[in-house]
Amino acid sequence: MKITICRDEHEFDVAAAWRIIAQMLEKPDAVIGLSTGQTTKNMHAIVSDIYRQYPFDTSRVTLFNVDELTNLPRSYAGCCYTMIAEQIARPLGIPDERFLMPPTLSDDFERECRDFQNALEARGGIDLQMLGLGYNGHIGINQPGTPFGSETWVSPMDPIFEARVRRETGVGPDYPLGGLTLGIRTIMHARRIILIAKGAHKAEMVRQMLRGPVTEDIPASVLQLHPNCEFLLDAEAASAL
Ligand code: GLP
């Protein structure tokens, strides 16, 4: 298990950004999985800034996001497609053919899950997956209790996040919302994973993920078993270790 602790948030954001860039430089046709949220915003902006100032070859890179909302149009600003497109895919000049994202609207999400996973496999599988850490230990949208054997699926959303989405979109409680996410098994097949967490509010969950038992109650704890996973933390997120 490799744990890297950065001095502060800025050092963390820069370190995370350079790991993404280094992956593209080392393997120009890399398949790189991203994740959305507060943790990744600055790091995406830094990658985009560096690219603007010192362009590097992205002509064969494939990007995707680990998860996506279902049953909302992409025009909703909280959709992962929209966030990743704006934060990093467009700034890096990645066209839609190399920006793999499942649709947010479909009449057959089981098929969309299969197609998404097959599309990643057709490109040789995931070279690097950047993963945020949910407050309850979720990774992607795999909530506590998700079987470690899960493949790409539509999971119930994190309840706190779901409440926010409903507030922002005005959709009522009877309208189904979900999260299409790589499953735990799919994530574990990535050749390399970087789990990123910053801030004091993540400290207790970071401790449970790294020092607690490997259990489906804390989905991120499974990463203890991945042969090539780095845990990149800022000092605050590491403060309970
Ligand atoms: C959401 C996303 C996850 C992300 C997590 C952490 O649940 N679906 O992929 O890792 O939030 O978010 P934040 O970085 O805002 O704490």
Short mmCIF file of C-alpha atoms and ligand atoms in Angstrom, two decimals:
data_model
loop_
_atom_site.label_atom_id
_atom_site.label_comp_id
_atom_site.label_asym_id
_atom_site.label_seq_id
_atom_site.Cartn_x
_atom_site.Cartn_y
_atom_site.Cartn_z
CA MET A 1 0.00 0.00 0.00
CA LYS A 2 1.49 3.35 -0.97
CA ILE A 3 0.39 6.37 1.04
CA THR A 4 1.53 9.85 0.04
CA ILE A 5 0.79 12.74 2.37
CA CYS A 6 1.03 16.28 0.97
CA ARG A 7 1.78 19.25 3.20
CA ASP A 8 -1.35 21.18 2.33
CA GLU A 9 -4.24 21.37 -0.08
CA HIS A 10 -2.32 23.20 -2.79
CA GLU A 11 0.53 20.67 -2.80
CA PHE A 12 -2.14 17.94 -2.97
CA ASP A 13 -3.93 19.50 -5.96
CA VAL A 14 -0.68 19.96 -7.85
CA ALA A 15 0.57 16.44 -7.04
CA ALA A 16 -2.72 14.91 -8.22
CA ALA A 17 -2.70 16.98 -11.42
CA TRP A 18 0.85 15.95 -12.32
CA ARG A 19 0.00 12.27 -11.85
CA ILE A 20 -2.69 12.59 -14.55
CA ILE A 21 -0.34 14.45 -16.88
CA ALA A 22 2.48 11.96 -16.26
CA GLN A 23 0.13 9.09 -17.19
CA MET A 24 -0.64 10.78 -20.53
CA LEU A 25 3.05 11.42 -21.22
CA GLU A 26 4.08 7.87 -20.32
CA LYS A 27 1.32 6.24 -22.35
CA PRO A 28 -0.07 8.54 -25.06
CA ASP A 29 -3.05 6.23 -25.67
CA ALA A 30 -3.87 5.92 -21.96
CA VAL A 31 -7.42 5.27 -20.77
CA ILE A 32 -7.93 7.48 -17.74
CA GLY A 33 -10.90 7.46 -15.38
CA LEU A 34 -11.76 10.64 -13.50
CA SER A 35 -14.19 11.51 -10.75
CA THR A 36 -16.22 14.58 -9.94
CA GLY A 37 -16.64 16.48 -6.68
CA GLN A 38 -14.91 19.12 -4.63
CA THR A 39 -11.76 17.01 -4.34
CA THR A 40 -11.05 16.94 -8.06
CA LYS A 41 -12.09 20.44 -9.19
CA ASN A 42 -8.75 22.17 -8.58
CA MET A 43 -6.71 19.28 -9.89
CA HIS A 44 -8.68 19.31 -13.17
CA ALA A 45 -8.19 23.08 -13.43
CA ILE A 46 -4.42 22.69 -12.90
CA VAL A 47 -4.17 19.99 -15.60
CA SER A 48 -6.07 22.28 -17.98
CA ASP A 49 -3.93 25.31 -17.11
CA ILE A 50 -0.70 23.41 -17.66
CA TYR A 51 -2.00 22.10 -20.99
CA ARG A 52 -2.93 25.64 -22.08
CA GLN A 53 0.53 26.95 -21.27
CA TYR A 54 2.58 23.92 -22.28
CA PRO A 55 0.47 21.73 -24.60
CA PHE A 56 1.28 18.01 -24.61
CA ASP A 57 -0.03 15.25 -26.87
CA THR A 58 -3.61 14.27 -26.05
CA SER A 59 -4.51 13.05 -29.54
CA ARG A 60 -4.86 9.40 -28.45
CA VAL A 61 -5.88 9.77 -24.79
CA THR A 62 -9.29 8.43 -23.71
CA LEU A 63 -11.04 10.02 -20.73
CA PHE A 64 -14.15 8.88 -18.88
CA ASN A 65 -15.76 9.43 -15.51
CA VAL A 66 -16.23 6.67 -12.96
CA ASP A 67 -19.93 7.45 -12.61
CA GLU A 68 -22.87 9.39 -14.03
CA LEU A 69 -26.34 10.45 -12.93
CA THR A 70 -29.34 8.81 -14.55
CA ASN A 71 -32.70 10.31 -15.58
CA LEU A 72 -31.56 13.92 -15.78
CA PRO A 73 -30.59 15.76 -18.96
CA ARG A 74 -26.91 16.50 -19.54
CA SER A 75 -27.84 20.17 -19.48
CA TYR A 76 -28.12 19.87 -15.67
CA ALA A 77 -24.84 21.33 -14.43
CA GLY A 78 -24.41 18.53 -11.88
CA CYS A 79 -24.20 15.82 -14.55
CA CYS A 80 -20.77 14.25 -14.61
CA TYR A 81 -20.57 14.53 -18.39
CA THR A 82 -21.01 18.29 -18.19
CA MET A 83 -18.62 18.75 -15.29
CA ILE A 84 -15.82 16.65 -16.75
CA ALA A 85 -16.35 18.10 -20.23
CA GLU A 86 -16.01 21.65 -18.92
CA GLN A 87 -13.31 21.07 -16.33
CA ILE A 88 -10.88 18.94 -18.32
CA ALA A 89 -12.04 17.09 -21.47
CA ARG A 90 -12.77 20.20 -23.59
CA PRO A 91 -9.78 22.22 -22.32
CA LEU A 92 -7.54 19.27 -23.33
CA GLY A 93 -9.19 19.03 -26.75
CA ILE A 94 -10.59 15.52 -26.18
CA PRO A 95 -13.40 14.90 -28.71
CA ASP A 96 -16.52 12.89 -27.84
CA GLU A 97 -15.13 9.72 -29.52
CA ARG A 98 -12.43 9.64 -26.84
CA PHE A 99 -14.59 10.91 -24.00
CA LEU A 100 -16.48 7.79 -22.98
CA MET A 101 -19.58 8.55 -20.95
CA PRO A 102 -22.83 6.66 -20.64
CA PRO A 103 -25.93 8.65 -21.56
CA THR A 104 -27.91 10.17 -18.69
CA LEU A 105 -31.22 9.33 -20.38
CA SER A 106 -32.04 5.87 -21.71
CA ASP A 107 -34.84 3.32 -21.76
CA ASP A 108 -32.37 0.51 -21.05
CA PHE A 109 -29.73 1.31 -18.48
CA GLU A 110 -28.65 -2.33 -18.14
CA ARG A 111 -27.57 -2.18 -21.77
CA GLU A 112 -25.88 1.20 -21.20
CA CYS A 113 -23.88 -0.30 -18.32
CA ARG A 114 -22.73 -3.20 -20.49
CA ASP A 115 -21.90 -0.90 -23.40
CA PHE A 116 -19.90 1.44 -21.14
CA GLN A 117 -17.88 -1.38 -19.63
CA ASN A 118 -17.36 -3.03 -23.05
CA ALA A 119 -16.19 0.27 -24.54
CA LEU A 120 -13.53 0.57 -21.83
CA GLU A 121 -12.45 -3.02 -22.35
CA ALA A 122 -12.31 -2.51 -26.13
CA ARG A 123 -9.73 0.21 -25.50
CA GLY A 124 -7.58 -2.15 -23.50
CA GLY A 125 -9.01 -1.47 -20.05
CA ILE A 126 -8.32 1.26 -17.55
CA ASP A 127 -4.73 2.46 -17.17
CA LEU A 128 -5.41 4.90 -14.35
CA GLN A 129 -8.52 5.48 -12.26
CA MET A 130 -8.62 8.60 -10.08
CA LEU A 131 -11.10 7.99 -7.25
CA GLY A 132 -12.64 10.35 -4.75
CA LEU A 133 -13.74 9.14 -1.32
CA GLY A 134 -17.36 9.52 -0.26
CA TYR A 135 -18.11 10.68 3.29
CA ASN A 136 -19.52 7.19 4.02
CA GLY A 137 -16.69 5.37 2.27
CA HIS A 138 -18.32 5.09 -1.14
CA ILE A 139 -16.26 4.96 -4.31
CA GLY A 140 -17.89 5.91 -7.59
CA ILE A 141 -21.51 5.57 -6.50
CA ASN A 142 -21.00 2.21 -4.83
CA GLN A 143 -22.64 2.77 -1.47
CA PRO A 144 -21.89 0.80 1.72
CA GLY A 145 -23.14 -2.76 1.30
CA THR A 146 -22.35 -2.98 -2.43
CA PRO A 147 -20.96 -6.46 -3.16
CA PHE A 148 -17.27 -6.46 -4.01
CA GLY A 149 -18.18 -8.58 -7.06
CA SER A 150 -20.33 -5.84 -8.61
CA GLU A 151 -19.86 -4.88 -12.25
CA THR A 152 -20.98 -1.59 -13.80
CA TRP A 153 -24.54 -0.96 -12.59
CA VAL A 154 -27.11 1.65 -11.63
CA SER A 155 -26.92 2.18 -7.91
CA PRO A 156 -29.08 4.25 -5.58
CA MET A 157 -27.52 7.67 -5.18
CA ASP A 158 -25.84 8.86 -2.03
CA PRO A 159 -28.86 10.20 -0.08
CA ILE A 160 -27.29 13.56 0.82
CA PHE A 161 -26.25 14.15 -2.77
CA GLU A 162 -29.63 12.98 -4.04
CA ALA A 163 -31.41 15.51 -1.80
CA ARG A 164 -29.23 18.26 -3.25
CA VAL A 165 -29.89 17.18 -6.85
CA ARG A 166 -33.64 17.12 -6.18
CA ARG A 167 -33.45 20.61 -4.67
CA GLU A 168 -31.45 21.97 -7.59
CA THR A 169 -33.54 20.34 -10.31
CA GLY A 170 -36.91 20.54 -8.62
CA VAL A 171 -37.66 16.86 -9.39
CA GLY A 172 -40.05 15.27 -6.93
CA PRO A 173 -39.48 12.26 -4.66
CA ASP A 174 -41.35 9.86 -6.98
CA TYR A 175 -39.15 10.58 -9.98
CA PRO A 176 -36.37 7.96 -10.10
CA LEU A 177 -32.77 9.13 -9.95
CA GLY A 178 -29.79 6.85 -9.88
CA GLY A 179 -26.08 6.62 -10.33
CA LEU A 180 -24.56 4.61 -13.12
CA THR A 181 -21.18 3.59 -11.74
CA LEU A 182 -18.32 1.27 -12.44
CA GLY A 183 -18.79 -1.61 -10.00
CA ILE A 184 -16.25 -2.49 -7.34
CA ARG A 185 -14.94 -5.39 -9.39
CA THR A 186 -14.63 -3.18 -12.49
CA ILE A 187 -12.73 -0.56 -10.49
CA MET A 188 -10.40 -3.20 -9.05
CA HIS A 189 -9.49 -4.26 -12.60
CA ALA A 190 -7.90 -0.87 -13.30
CA ARG A 191 -4.16 -1.31 -13.72
CA ARG A 192 -3.49 1.63 -11.45
CA ILE A 193 -5.67 3.53 -8.98
CA ILE A 194 -5.08 6.78 -7.12
CA LEU A 195 -7.48 7.40 -4.25
CA ILE A 196 -7.50 11.10 -3.49
CA ALA A 197 -8.84 12.71 -0.33
CA LYS A 198 -8.32 16.12 1.17
CA GLY A 199 -9.69 18.03 4.16
CA ALA A 200 -10.28 17.31 7.84
CA HIS A 201 -13.84 16.12 7.13
CA LYS A 202 -12.38 13.08 5.34
CA ALA A 203 -9.91 12.15 8.10
CA GLU A 204 -12.03 9.60 9.98
CA MET A 205 -13.12 7.87 6.77
CA VAL A 206 -9.51 7.79 5.54
CA ARG A 207 -8.58 6.05 8.80
CA GLN A 208 -11.33 3.47 8.42
CA MET A 209 -10.46 2.89 4.76
CA LEU A 210 -6.77 2.29 5.49
CA ARG A 211 -6.61 0.98 9.03
CA GLY A 212 -9.95 -0.79 9.38
CA PRO A 213 -10.93 -4.22 8.05
CA VAL A 214 -11.64 -4.78 4.36
CA THR A 215 -15.42 -4.80 4.39
CA GLU A 216 -18.32 -4.10 2.06
CA ASP A 217 -19.58 -1.66 4.73
CA ILE A 218 -16.71 0.64 3.70
CA PRO A 219 -16.44 0.19 -0.08
CA ALA A 220 -13.12 2.08 -0.28
CA SER A 221 -11.49 -0.42 2.10
CA VAL A 222 -11.29 -2.89 -0.81
CA LEU A 223 -8.50 -0.72 -2.22
CA GLN A 224 -6.19 -2.13 0.47
CA LEU A 225 -6.16 -5.26 -1.72
CA HIS A 226 -5.30 -3.54 -5.03
CA PRO A 227 -1.70 -4.24 -6.09
CA ASN A 228 -1.10 -0.78 -7.56
CA CYS A 229 -3.11 1.77 -5.60
CA GLU A 230 -1.70 4.98 -4.19
CA PHE A 231 -3.55 6.86 -1.48
CA LEU A 232 -2.83 10.55 -2.06
CA LEU A 233 -3.86 12.68 0.91
CA ASP A 234 -3.36 16.15 2.26
CA ALA A 235 -2.18 16.53 5.84
CA GLU A 236 -5.69 17.16 7.13
CA ALA A 237 -7.17 14.06 5.51
CA ALA A 238 -4.26 12.04 6.94
CA SER A 239 -4.58 13.51 10.44
CA ALA A 240 -6.34 10.50 12.00
CA LEU A 241 -3.84 7.92 10.75
C1 GLP B 1 -19.70 11.83 -5.33
C2 GLP B 1 -19.15 11.21 -6.60
C3 GLP B 1 -17.90 10.41 -6.28
C4 GLP B 1 -16.94 11.32 -5.55
C5 GLP B 1 -17.52 11.74 -4.24
C6 GLP B 1 -16.61 12.63 -3.41
O1 GLP B 1 -20.37 10.88 -4.58
N1 GLP B 1 -20.12 10.34 -7.21
O2 GLP B 1 -17.33 9.90 -7.46
O3 GLP B 1 -15.74 10.65 -5.36
O4 GLP B 1 -18.71 12.45 -4.53
O5 GLP B 1 -16.97 13.97 -3.52
P1 GLP B 1 -16.18 15.19 -2.91
O6 GLP B 1 -14.87 15.21 -3.59
O7 GLP B 1 -17.01 16.38 -3.23
O8 GLP B 1 -16.04 14.94 -1.45
#
